[in-house]
């Protein structure tokens, strides 16, 4: 390679170019150092001043520095508060005794939120009143412990500034004018002399001179309160510069209160949104007992998207659902509500569990949100003593057997909802009588301290240990079992909200079930009456025969009228008697008022009057009409 000589017209060597680039920075640094070496007018006294003037200037500089340090520390202390009480307390503790000997904090009652229209006249309520006690309990000098803040109104020796608890701010009044002006004013100003008696209450003493500052608290949109700073006669009065300090304290406090109120309202709405979307109470289906728990997340997370549900299905079956939407926000809670409503609608169509998850996945994609969700959907049949489970990325359920053995069920994991393009699988498992199925969300088994599989194993061991306490022949009480499961949560384990659904399988014995097929012909109602009478006689329920035969005849007659395929009739005896009639017509029956000239139309009226409960459910293959009657045995 040929080297070219360096010239003024050519490129400079690398070292020269680096030196050229660093020269401006070096010049800037030298200039900054030179500027720092020149004393400022406040820091360096004028050589022409005398010693007294120099000392006064230096003292003023120190006071200004102290004031700036105080404002910085006070605003940081106020900003640390999260809720309303913490912010007001931060203002009081930052002000007393450093800035004032006493402080009164008044806030609007109720506090306005967001864009709420102001109400006039409004009320100010004394939120907090603190003062400095200068002597301890024995009358000695104040020490560190005796200089703690004391509530002014609860202290019988507090004569520095007594105040009323409530104050109504009248439009056009002196107090309203001061609050509208926003700027703090001294207590001896003309505006404050008229406003303080209105705020503190008529007939109460008002500080004189520059020993009180009335500072309005203005949020982002309107005045939300007022603060009164007071100094005793044993201390120097306020100066003009202290008005700026009071303004700073009032501004930061008001903005913090605005933020706290908005955050509190948002958290309240989100929490109520989620709770209203969870079931108020669980149903009581035949052959299974249910219990549930829901714990919200820690305050830092607040609202999540966990839900659970139990949905009665035709044939005395029940769908058990638990799900979890990713994230902690109102959006998560709203998506949870939409998915729960969709699952309830799909369940009423009596679709297989894997089909329910498939339609949930499609619905989640139509919602257009980027939030994924996990869900586990199970259907329990108390007659067959079987349970069918499909999973969409959710932690597997745990089955606690009657003998105390707890096992984690092996179900296909599946993909979370909204992934799309993935088929869901269902497995059918035995559900023996006396066993307990536990469905839960990952907040129960996963945290910063443990992974999900470690948590699942701990849950399994906890269930087995609890079952051993009740013996091999008895299952632990369902409610107590749920409480014991939640007790496994330790410190730091509440990163997520928790939904828990427990199902105790009682089942229905085959001897308590009677099932028949009836051809859709005119003789079907009569045959249904005879079959029902025989079943009731076998169960020792002959005294119910007349009413049951009448209702069975009416429901079967209505089914035969529209059916093209055989009609099913099933009777189930538990603590109640349940009758179910199924046909292939999707049209649901409706109760109507029959006219005197009508020959029919009174069947459902009789069912409604004589049965304890009744209903109709549309299926993918038709419908089922059912009614229940209380047994007298």
Coordinates of C-alpha atoms in Angstrom, one line a residue:
X1 CA 0.0 0.0 0.0
X2 CA 1.4 3.5 -1.0
X3 CA 1.4 6.2 1.6
X4 CA 0.5 9.7 0.5
X5 CA 2.1 12.7 2.1
X6 CA 0.0 14.9 4.3
X7 CA -0.6 18.4 3.1
X8 CA -2.9 21.3 4.0
X9 CA -5.1 20.4 1.0
X10 CA -5.2 16.7 1.8
X11 CA -6.7 14.8 4.8
X12 CA -5.2 15.4 8.3
X13 CA -3.7 12.6 10.2
X14 CA -6.0 10.7 12.6
X15 CA -4.4 12.1 15.8
X16 CA -4.8 15.7 14.4
X17 CA -8.5 15.1 13.6
X18 CA -9.2 13.7 17.1
X19 CA -7.5 16.7 18.7
X20 CA -9.6 19.0 16.5
X21 CA -12.8 17.3 17.6
X22 CA -12.0 17.4 21.3
X23 CA -10.8 21.1 21.3
X24 CA -14.4 22.5 21.5
X25 CA -15.2 20.3 24.5
X26 CA -12.0 21.4 26.2
X27 CA -12.8 25.0 25.5
X28 CA -16.3 24.6 27.0
X29 CA -14.9 22.9 30.1
X30 CA -12.3 25.7 30.6
X31 CA -15.0 28.3 30.2
X32 CA -17.3 26.5 32.7
X33 CA -14.4 26.3 35.2
X34 CA -13.6 30.0 34.7
X35 CA -17.3 30.9 35.3
X36 CA -17.4 28.8 38.4
X37 CA -14.4 30.6 39.7
X38 CA -16.2 33.9 39.5
X39 CA -18.2 34.5 42.6
X40 CA -21.9 35.2 42.1
X41 CA -23.4 38.5 43.4
X42 CA -25.3 36.5 46.2
X43 CA -22.2 34.4 47.1
X44 CA -19.6 37.2 47.0
X45 CA -20.3 40.3 49.0
X46 CA -19.6 43.7 47.4
X47 CA -16.1 44.9 48.5
X48 CA -17.6 48.3 49.0
X49 CA -20.0 47.1 51.7
X50 CA -19.3 47.2 55.4
X51 CA -18.9 44.1 57.7
X52 CA -22.5 44.3 58.8
X53 CA -23.9 44.4 55.3
X54 CA -21.6 41.6 54.3
X55 CA -22.9 39.5 57.2
X56 CA -26.5 40.3 56.4
X57 CA -25.9 39.3 52.7
X58 CA -24.4 36.0 53.7
X59 CA -27.2 35.3 56.2
X60 CA -29.8 36.0 53.4
X61 CA -27.9 33.6 51.1
X62 CA -28.0 30.9 53.8
X63 CA -31.8 31.5 54.4
X64 CA -32.5 31.2 50.7
X65 CA -30.5 28.0 50.5
X66 CA -32.3 26.6 53.5
X67 CA -35.6 27.6 52.0
X68 CA -34.9 25.9 48.7
X69 CA -33.7 22.7 50.5
X70 CA -36.9 22.7 52.6
X71 CA -39.2 23.1 49.6
X72 CA -37.4 20.3 47.8
X73 CA -37.6 17.9 50.7
X74 CA -41.2 18.8 51.5
X75 CA -42.4 18.3 48.0
X76 CA -40.7 14.9 47.8
X77 CA -42.3 13.9 51.0
X78 CA -45.7 15.0 49.7
X79 CA -45.2 13.2 46.4
X80 CA -44.4 9.9 48.2
X81 CA -48.0 9.7 49.3
X82 CA -50.3 7.4 47.3
X83 CA -53.7 7.8 48.9
X84 CA -55.4 10.9 50.2
X85 CA -54.4 10.4 53.9
X86 CA -50.8 9.8 53.1
X87 CA -50.6 13.0 51.0
X88 CA -52.2 15.2 53.6
X89 CA -50.1 13.6 56.3
X90 CA -47.0 14.3 54.2
X91 CA -47.9 18.0 54.0
X92 CA -48.5 18.2 57.8
X93 CA -45.2 16.5 58.7
X94 CA -43.2 18.5 56.2
X95 CA -44.7 21.8 57.5
X96 CA -44.6 21.3 61.3
X97 CA -42.3 22.3 62.9
X98 CA -39.9 23.3 60.1
X99 CA -42.2 25.9 58.4
X100 CA -45.0 26.5 60.9
X101 CA -46.1 25.6 64.4
X102 CA -49.6 24.4 63.4
X103 CA -51.5 23.6 60.2
X104 CA -55.1 23.2 59.3
X105 CA -56.0 21.3 56.1
X106 CA -59.6 21.6 54.8
X107 CA -60.8 19.6 51.8
X108 CA -64.0 19.7 49.8
X109 CA -66.6 17.2 51.0
X110 CA -67.2 15.3 48.8
X111 CA -64.0 15.7 46.7
X112 CA -64.8 16.3 43.0
X113 CA -63.5 13.6 40.6
X114 CA -62.5 14.2 37.0
X115 CA -64.8 16.4 35.0
X116 CA -67.7 16.4 37.5
X117 CA -69.5 19.7 37.4
X118 CA -68.9 21.9 40.5
X119 CA -71.6 22.3 43.0
X120 CA -72.2 25.6 44.7
X121 CA -72.2 26.2 47.6
X122 CA -69.7 23.6 48.6
X123 CA -68.6 22.4 52.0
X124 CA -65.0 22.2 53.3
X125 CA -64.3 19.6 56.0
X126 CA -61.3 19.7 58.3
X127 CA -59.3 16.8 57.1
X128 CA -56.3 17.1 59.5
X129 CA -55.2 19.5 62.1
X130 CA -51.6 19.2 63.5
X131 CA -49.6 21.4 65.8
X132 CA -46.2 21.4 67.6
X133 CA -46.3 20.9 71.4
X134 CA -43.5 22.9 72.9
X135 CA -43.4 21.1 76.3
X136 CA -43.5 17.5 77.3
X137 CA -45.9 15.8 79.7
X138 CA -43.8 16.9 82.7
X139 CA -43.5 20.5 81.7
X140 CA -39.9 20.3 80.6
X141 CA -38.3 21.4 77.4
X142 CA -39.5 19.8 74.2
X143 CA -37.5 16.8 73.2
X144 CA -37.5 14.7 70.0
X145 CA -40.4 12.6 71.2
X146 CA -42.5 15.5 72.4
X147 CA -42.1 17.3 69.1
X148 CA -44.3 14.8 67.3
X149 CA -47.4 16.1 65.6
X150 CA -50.5 16.2 67.8
X151 CA -54.1 16.5 66.5
X152 CA -55.1 20.1 67.3
X153 CA -58.7 19.5 68.0
X154 CA -58.1 16.5 70.3
X155 CA -55.5 18.4 72.4
X156 CA -57.2 20.3 75.3
X157 CA -54.3 22.7 75.6
X158 CA -54.3 23.6 72.0
X159 CA -55.2 27.3 72.1
X160 CA -53.0 28.3 69.2
X161 CA -55.7 28.0 66.6
X162 CA -59.0 26.2 67.3
X163 CA -61.1 25.6 64.2
X164 CA -64.6 24.4 63.2
X165 CA -64.8 21.1 61.5
X166 CA -67.2 22.1 58.7
X167 CA -67.4 25.3 56.7
X168 CA -69.9 26.1 53.9
X169 CA -68.3 28.3 51.2
X170 CA -70.9 30.6 50.0
X171 CA -70.7 32.0 46.5
X172 CA -69.6 35.6 46.5
X173 CA -68.4 35.4 50.1
X174 CA -65.0 36.5 51.4
X175 CA -63.6 32.9 51.6
X176 CA -64.8 32.1 48.1
X177 CA -63.0 35.2 46.8
X178 CA -59.7 34.1 48.4
X179 CA -60.0 30.6 47.1
X180 CA -60.8 31.9 43.7
X181 CA -57.6 34.0 43.8
X182 CA -55.5 30.9 44.3
X183 CA -52.5 32.8 45.7
X184 CA -51.7 32.5 49.4
X185 CA -52.3 35.5 51.6
X186 CA -51.2 36.6 55.0
X187 CA -53.6 36.4 57.8
X188 CA -53.7 40.1 58.5
X189 CA -54.5 41.0 54.9
X190 CA -57.9 42.5 54.2
X191 CA -59.1 39.4 52.3
X192 CA -57.8 37.0 55.0
X193 CA -59.3 38.9 57.9
X194 CA -62.7 38.5 56.3
X195 CA -62.2 34.9 55.1
X196 CA -60.6 33.3 58.2
X197 CA -63.6 33.8 60.5
X198 CA -65.8 32.2 57.8
X199 CA -63.3 29.2 57.6
X200 CA -62.5 28.7 61.3
X201 CA -66.0 29.5 62.6
X202 CA -67.5 32.7 64.0
X203 CA -66.3 33.8 67.4
X204 CA -63.0 31.9 67.2
X205 CA -59.7 33.7 67.7
X206 CA -57.8 34.6 64.5
X207 CA -54.0 35.1 64.4
X208 CA -52.8 38.6 64.0
X209 CA -49.9 40.0 62.0
X210 CA -47.8 37.8 59.7
X211 CA -48.4 34.8 61.8
X212 CA -50.9 33.0 59.5
X213 CA -51.0 32.1 55.8
X214 CA -54.2 31.1 54.1
X215 CA -53.2 29.0 51.0
X216 CA -55.9 27.7 48.6
X217 CA -55.5 24.2 47.4
X218 CA -56.2 24.1 43.7
X219 CA -56.2 20.9 41.6
X220 CA -56.1 20.6 37.9
X221 CA -59.5 22.0 37.3
X222 CA -60.9 23.6 40.5
X223 CA -60.2 24.6 44.1
X224 CA -60.4 21.5 46.3
X225 CA -59.6 22.9 49.7
X226 CA -57.4 25.3 51.8
X227 CA -54.5 25.1 54.1
X228 CA -53.8 27.5 57.0
X229 CA -50.2 27.7 58.3
X230 CA -49.7 29.3 61.7
X231 CA -46.7 30.4 63.8
X232 CA -46.7 31.1 67.5
X233 CA -45.6 34.3 69.1
X234 CA -42.4 32.6 70.3
X235 CA -41.2 32.4 66.7
X236 CA -40.4 34.9 63.9
X237 CA -43.3 35.9 61.8
X238 CA -43.7 34.8 58.2
X239 CA -41.8 36.8 55.6
X240 CA -42.9 37.7 52.1
X241 CA -40.8 34.9 50.6
X242 CA -42.7 32.4 52.8
X243 CA -45.8 33.0 50.6
X244 CA -43.9 31.4 47.8
X245 CA -43.1 28.4 50.0
X246 CA -46.7 28.1 51.0
X247 CA -47.7 28.3 47.3
X248 CA -45.3 25.5 46.4
X249 CA -46.6 23.3 49.3
X250 CA -50.2 23.9 48.4
X251 CA -49.7 23.3 44.7
X252 CA -47.9 19.9 45.1
X253 CA -50.5 18.8 47.7
X254 CA -53.5 19.7 45.5
X255 CA -52.0 18.0 42.5
X256 CA -51.3 14.9 44.6
X257 CA -54.8 14.8 46.0
X258 CA -56.2 15.1 42.5
X259 CA -54.1 12.2 41.4
X260 CA -55.0 10.1 44.5
X261 CA -58.8 10.8 44.0
X262 CA -58.6 9.8 40.3
X263 CA -56.6 6.7 41.0
X264 CA -59.0 5.7 43.8
X265 CA -62.0 6.2 41.6
X266 CA -60.5 4.2 38.8
X267 CA -59.5 1.4 41.1
X268 CA -62.9 1.3 42.7
X269 CA -64.6 1.2 39.3
X270 CA -62.3 -1.6 38.1
X271 CA -62.8 -3.6 41.3
X272 CA -66.6 -3.2 41.1
X273 CA -66.5 -4.1 37.4
X274 CA -64.7 -7.3 38.1
X275 CA -66.8 -8.3 41.1
X276 CA -70.1 -7.7 39.4
X277 CA -68.9 -10.0 36.6
X278 CA -68.2 -12.8 39.0
X279 CA -71.2 -14.9 40.2
X280 CA -72.9 -13.6 43.3
X281 CA -73.7 -17.2 44.4
X282 CA -73.2 -20.6 43.0
X283 CA -76.0 -22.8 41.8
X284 CA -77.0 -26.0 43.6
X285 CA -77.1 -28.7 40.9
X286 CA -78.1 -32.2 41.6
X287 CA -75.3 -34.6 42.5
X288 CA -72.5 -32.1 43.2
X289 CA -71.6 -29.6 45.9
X290 CA -69.7 -26.4 45.1
X291 CA -67.6 -23.8 46.9
X292 CA -65.5 -20.9 45.6
X293 CA -63.1 -18.2 46.6
X294 CA -61.8 -15.1 45.0
X295 CA -58.9 -13.0 46.3
X296 CA -57.9 -9.8 44.5
X297 CA -54.3 -9.2 43.8
X298 CA -52.0 -7.0 45.9
X299 CA -52.6 -3.2 45.9
X300 CA -49.9 -2.8 43.3
X301 CA -51.7 -5.0 40.8
X302 CA -55.3 -4.4 42.0
X303 CA -57.6 -5.7 39.3
X304 CA -57.1 -8.8 37.1
X305 CA -59.1 -11.0 34.8
X306 CA -59.6 -14.2 36.8
X307 CA -63.1 -15.7 36.8
X308 CA -64.9 -18.9 37.7
X309 CA -68.4 -20.2 36.9
X310 CA -70.7 -23.1 37.5
X311 CA -73.4 -23.5 34.8
X312 CA -76.3 -26.1 35.2
X313 CA -76.8 -28.2 32.0
X314 CA -79.5 -30.5 30.8
X315 CA -79.5 -34.0 32.2
X316 CA -78.5 -32.8 35.7
X317 CA -75.0 -32.1 34.5
X318 CA -73.0 -29.0 35.4
X319 CA -70.2 -27.1 33.6
X320 CA -67.3 -26.0 35.7
X321 CA -65.3 -23.1 34.3
X322 CA -62.2 -21.2 35.4
X323 CA -60.2 -18.7 33.4
X324 CA -57.6 -16.0 33.5
X325 CA -57.1 -13.0 31.2
X326 CA -53.6 -11.7 31.1
X327 CA -52.9 -8.3 32.7
X328 CA -54.2 -6.2 35.5
X329 CA -56.4 -3.4 34.3
X330 CA -60.0 -2.4 33.6
X331 CA -59.4 -3.8 30.1
X332 CA -58.6 -7.2 31.5
X333 CA -61.7 -7.1 33.7
X334 CA -63.8 -6.1 30.7
X335 CA -62.4 -8.9 28.5
X336 CA -63.0 -11.3 31.3
X337 CA -66.7 -10.3 31.4
X338 CA -67.1 -10.8 27.7
X339 CA -65.5 -14.2 27.7
X340 CA -67.5 -15.3 30.7
X341 CA -70.8 -14.2 29.0
X342 CA -69.7 -16.1 25.9
X343 CA -69.0 -19.2 27.8
X344 CA -72.4 -19.1 29.5
X345 CA -74.1 -18.7 26.1
X346 CA -72.2 -21.6 24.6
X347 CA -72.8 -23.8 27.6
X348 CA -76.6 -23.4 27.1
X349 CA -76.1 -24.9 23.6
X350 CA -74.8 -28.0 25.3
X351 CA -71.7 -28.1 23.1
X352 CA -68.8 -30.4 23.9
X353 CA -66.0 -28.7 26.0
X354 CA -63.5 -28.6 23.2
X355 CA -66.1 -26.9 21.0
X356 CA -66.8 -24.3 23.7
X357 CA -63.1 -23.4 23.9
X358 CA -62.9 -23.2 20.1
X359 CA -65.7 -20.7 20.0
X360 CA -64.2 -18.8 22.9
X361 CA -61.0 -18.5 20.9
X362 CA -62.9 -17.2 17.9
X363 CA -64.7 -14.7 20.0
X364 CA -61.4 -13.4 21.6
X365 CA -60.0 -12.8 18.1
X366 CA -63.1 -10.9 17.1
X367 CA -62.7 -8.7 20.2
X368 CA -59.5 -7.3 18.6
X369 CA -57.6 -7.1 21.9
X370 CA -54.0 -8.2 22.3
X371 CA -54.8 -9.9 25.6
X372 CA -54.6 -13.7 25.7
X373 CA -56.5 -15.8 28.2
X374 CA -56.3 -19.3 29.6
X375 CA -59.4 -21.3 30.4
X376 CA -60.4 -24.8 31.6
X377 CA -63.9 -26.1 30.9
X378 CA -65.2 -29.3 32.5
X379 CA -68.6 -31.0 32.3
X380 CA -69.6 -33.3 35.2
X381 CA -72.3 -36.0 34.7
X382 CA -73.6 -37.2 38.1
X383 CA -75.5 -40.1 36.5
X384 CA -72.5 -41.5 34.6
X385 CA -70.0 -40.5 37.3
X386 CA -67.8 -39.1 34.5
X387 CA -66.2 -35.7 33.8
X388 CA -65.1 -34.4 30.5
X389 CA -62.3 -31.7 30.5
X390 CA -60.8 -29.5 27.8
X391 CA -58.0 -27.1 28.5
X392 CA -56.7 -23.9 26.8
X393 CA -53.3 -23.3 28.4
X394 CA -54.6 -23.3 32.0
X395 CA -52.9 -25.1 35.0
X396 CA -54.3 -28.6 35.3
X397 CA -56.9 -29.4 38.0
X398 CA -56.3 -31.5 41.0
X399 CA -58.5 -34.4 42.0
X400 CA -58.7 -35.4 45.7
X401 CA -60.0 -38.9 46.1
X402 CA -62.1 -40.1 49.1
X403 CA -59.1 -42.1 50.5
X404 CA -56.9 -39.0 50.7
X405 CA -54.9 -39.5 47.5
X406 CA -54.5 -36.3 45.5
X407 CA -53.5 -36.4 41.9
X408 CA -52.9 -33.8 39.2
X409 CA -55.1 -34.7 36.3
X410 CA -53.4 -35.3 33.0
X411 CA -55.3 -33.2 30.5
X412 CA -54.0 -31.9 27.2
X413 CA -52.4 -28.4 27.9
X414 CA -53.8 -26.7 24.8
X415 CA -52.9 -23.3 23.5
X416 CA -54.2 -20.1 25.3
X417 CA -57.3 -18.5 23.9
X418 CA -56.7 -16.0 21.1
X419 CA -53.7 -17.8 19.7
X420 CA -55.9 -19.1 16.9
X421 CA -55.5 -22.1 14.5
X422 CA -55.1 -24.7 17.3
X423 CA -57.5 -27.5 17.9
X424 CA -58.5 -28.3 21.5
X425 CA -58.8 -31.8 22.9
X426 CA -61.1 -33.2 25.5
X427 CA -60.5 -36.1 27.8
X428 CA -63.1 -38.1 29.7
X429 CA -62.2 -39.3 33.2
X430 CA -63.8 -41.1 36.1
X431 CA -65.4 -38.9 38.8
X432 CA -66.0 -41.2 41.7
X433 CA -68.5 -40.3 44.4
X434 CA -66.8 -38.5 47.3
X435 CA -64.0 -37.1 45.2
X436 CA -63.2 -33.4 45.1
X437 CA -62.1 -31.5 41.9
X438 CA -60.2 -28.3 42.5
X439 CA -60.0 -25.7 39.7
X440 CA -57.8 -22.6 40.2
X441 CA -55.9 -19.9 38.5
X442 CA -52.2 -19.5 38.4
X443 CA -52.1 -16.9 41.1
X444 CA -52.6 -19.7 43.6
X445 CA -49.5 -21.7 42.5
X446 CA -47.1 -19.2 40.9
X447 CA -45.3 -16.3 42.3
X448 CA -41.9 -14.6 42.4
X449 CA -40.8 -17.2 44.9
X450 CA -41.8 -20.4 43.0
X451 CA -42.6 -21.6 39.5
X452 CA -46.0 -22.9 38.6
X453 CA -45.1 -26.6 38.7
X454 CA -43.5 -26.3 42.1
X455 CA -46.7 -24.6 43.3
X456 CA -48.9 -27.3 41.8
X457 CA -47.0 -30.0 43.7
X458 CA -47.3 -28.0 46.9
X459 CA -51.0 -27.7 46.3
X460 CA -51.3 -31.5 45.8
X461 CA -49.4 -32.2 49.0
X462 CA -51.5 -29.7 50.9
X463 CA -54.8 -31.3 49.7
X464 CA -53.5 -34.8 50.6
X465 CA -52.4 -33.6 54.1
X466 CA -55.7 -32.0 54.7
X467 CA -57.6 -35.1 53.7
X468 CA -55.5 -37.2 56.1
X469 CA -56.9 -35.2 59.0
X470 CA -60.5 -36.3 58.3
X471 CA -59.7 -40.0 57.8
X472 CA -60.1 -42.3 54.8
X473 CA -63.9 -42.6 54.9
X474 CA -64.7 -39.0 55.0
X475 CA -64.0 -36.0 52.8
X476 CA -62.9 -32.7 54.4
X477 CA -65.7 -30.1 54.5
X478 CA -65.7 -28.2 51.3
X479 CA -65.6 -24.7 52.7
X480 CA -62.9 -25.5 55.2
X481 CA -60.9 -27.1 52.4
X482 CA -61.0 -23.9 50.3
X483 CA -59.8 -21.9 53.3
X484 CA -57.0 -24.4 54.0
X485 CA -55.8 -24.2 50.4
X486 CA -55.6 -20.4 50.6
X487 CA -53.6 -20.7 53.8
X488 CA -50.7 -22.2 51.8
X489 CA -50.0 -18.7 50.4
X490 CA -47.0 -17.1 52.2
X491 CA -45.5 -13.6 52.2
X492 CA -44.8 -12.4 48.7
X493 CA -47.2 -14.9 47.1
X494 CA -49.9 -12.4 46.2
X495 CA -48.6 -11.1 42.9
X496 CA -51.8 -12.1 41.1
X497 CA -55.5 -12.4 41.8
X498 CA -56.8 -15.9 42.7
X499 CA -60.0 -17.7 41.6
X500 CA -60.7 -21.0 43.2
X501 CA -63.6 -23.4 42.4
X502 CA -64.1 -26.7 44.3
X503 CA -66.6 -29.4 43.3
X504 CA -67.5 -32.4 45.6
X505 CA -68.9 -35.2 43.5
X506 CA -71.8 -36.9 45.1
X507 CA -73.2 -38.5 42.0
X508 CA -76.6 -40.1 41.5
X509 CA -77.0 -43.8 42.0
X510 CA -78.3 -45.8 39.0
X511 CA -81.2 -47.0 41.2
X512 CA -82.3 -43.4 41.5
X513 CA -82.6 -42.9 37.7
X514 CA -85.4 -44.0 35.4
X515 CA -85.0 -43.4 31.7
X516 CA -87.3 -44.2 28.7
X517 CA -87.7 -43.5 25.0
X518 CA -91.2 -42.7 23.8
X519 CA -92.4 -42.7 20.2
X520 CA -93.9 -39.4 19.1
X521 CA -97.5 -40.7 18.9
X522 CA -100.8 -40.0 20.6
X523 CA -100.4 -42.9 23.1
X524 CA -97.1 -41.4 24.4
X525 CA -98.6 -39.3 27.2
X526 CA -100.6 -42.2 28.6
X527 CA -97.5 -44.5 28.5
X528 CA -95.5 -41.8 30.2
X529 CA -98.0 -41.6 33.1
X530 CA -97.8 -45.4 33.6
X531 CA -94.0 -45.4 33.6
X532 CA -93.8 -42.5 36.0
X533 CA -96.3 -44.2 38.4
X534 CA -94.2 -47.4 38.5
X535 CA -91.0 -45.5 39.2
X536 CA -92.6 -43.6 42.0
X537 CA -94.0 -46.8 43.5
X538 CA -90.5 -48.4 43.4
X539 CA -89.1 -45.3 45.2
X540 CA -91.8 -45.2 47.8
X541 CA -93.2 -41.9 46.5
X542 CA -96.8 -43.0 45.7
X543 CA -98.3 -40.0 47.4
X544 CA -96.8 -37.8 44.6
X545 CA -98.2 -39.9 41.8
X546 CA -101.2 -37.7 41.0
X547 CA -99.3 -34.4 40.6
X548 CA -96.3 -36.0 38.9
X549 CA -98.5 -37.9 36.4
X550 CA -100.4 -34.7 35.6
X551 CA -97.2 -32.7 34.9
X552 CA -95.5 -35.5 33.0
X553 CA -98.5 -35.9 30.8
X554 CA -98.6 -32.2 30.0
X555 CA -94.9 -31.9 29.2
X556 CA -94.9 -35.0 27.1
X557 CA -98.0 -34.0 25.2
X558 CA -96.3 -30.7 24.2
X559 CA -93.1 -32.5 23.1
X560 CA -95.0 -35.1 21.0
X561 CA -96.9 -32.3 19.2
X562 CA -93.7 -31.0 17.6
X563 CA -91.2 -33.9 17.7
X564 CA -90.3 -36.1 14.7
X565 CA -88.0 -38.4 16.6
X566 CA -88.4 -40.4 19.8
X567 CA -89.0 -38.3 22.9
X568 CA -86.8 -39.0 26.0
X569 CA -88.3 -39.1 29.6
X570 CA -86.0 -39.3 32.6
X571 CA -86.8 -39.2 36.3
X572 CA -84.1 -38.6 38.9
X573 CA -84.5 -39.0 42.7
X574 CA -82.2 -37.2 45.1
X575 CA -83.4 -34.9 47.8
X576 CA -85.8 -33.7 45.1
X577 CA -87.6 -35.3 42.2
X578 CA -86.6 -34.0 38.8
X579 CA -88.3 -34.8 35.5
X580 CA -86.7 -34.1 32.1
X581 CA -88.4 -34.5 28.8
X582 CA -86.3 -34.0 25.6
X583 CA -87.3 -33.8 21.9
X584 CA -85.8 -32.7 18.6
X585 CA -87.7 -29.4 18.2
X586 CA -85.7 -26.3 18.9
X587 CA -88.8 -24.2 19.7
X588 CA -88.9 -23.4 23.4
X589 CA -92.3 -23.5 25.1
X590 CA -93.7 -20.3 26.5
X591 CA -96.4 -19.9 29.1
X592 CA -99.4 -18.0 27.9
X593 CA -102.8 -17.1 29.3
X594 CA -105.4 -19.4 27.6
X595 CA -108.8 -18.0 26.7
X596 CA -112.0 -19.6 28.1
X597 CA -112.8 -21.0 24.6
X598 CA -109.3 -22.5 24.1
X599 CA -109.1 -26.3 24.5
X600 CA -105.4 -26.3 25.2
X601 CA -102.6 -23.9 26.3
X602 CA -102.9 -24.6 30.0
X603 CA -100.1 -27.2 30.4
X604 CA -97.3 -24.9 31.3
X605 CA -99.7 -23.0 33.6
X606 CA -100.2 -26.2 35.6
X607 CA -96.5 -26.9 35.6
X608 CA -95.8 -23.4 36.9
X609 CA -98.3 -23.7 39.7
X610 CA -97.5 -27.2 40.9
X611 CA -93.7 -27.6 40.3
X612 CA -91.2 -26.1 42.6
X613 CA -89.1 -25.0 39.6
X614 CA -89.2 -25.6 35.9
X615 CA -87.4 -24.4 32.8
X616 CA -86.5 -25.2 29.2
X617 CA -83.0 -25.4 27.6
X618 CA -82.3 -25.3 23.9
X619 CA -79.7 -27.9 22.7
X620 CA -77.9 -28.4 19.4
X621 CA -80.2 -31.3 18.7
X622 CA -83.4 -29.9 20.1
X623 CA -84.5 -28.9 23.7
X624 CA -85.1 -30.3 27.2
X625 CA -88.0 -29.2 29.4
X626 CA -87.7 -30.0 33.0
X627 CA -89.4 -29.5 36.4
X628 CA -88.6 -30.3 40.0
X629 CA -90.8 -31.2 42.9
X630 CA -90.0 -31.6 46.6
X631 CA -90.2 -35.1 47.9
X632 CA -92.3 -35.9 51.0
X633 CA -90.3 -39.0 52.1

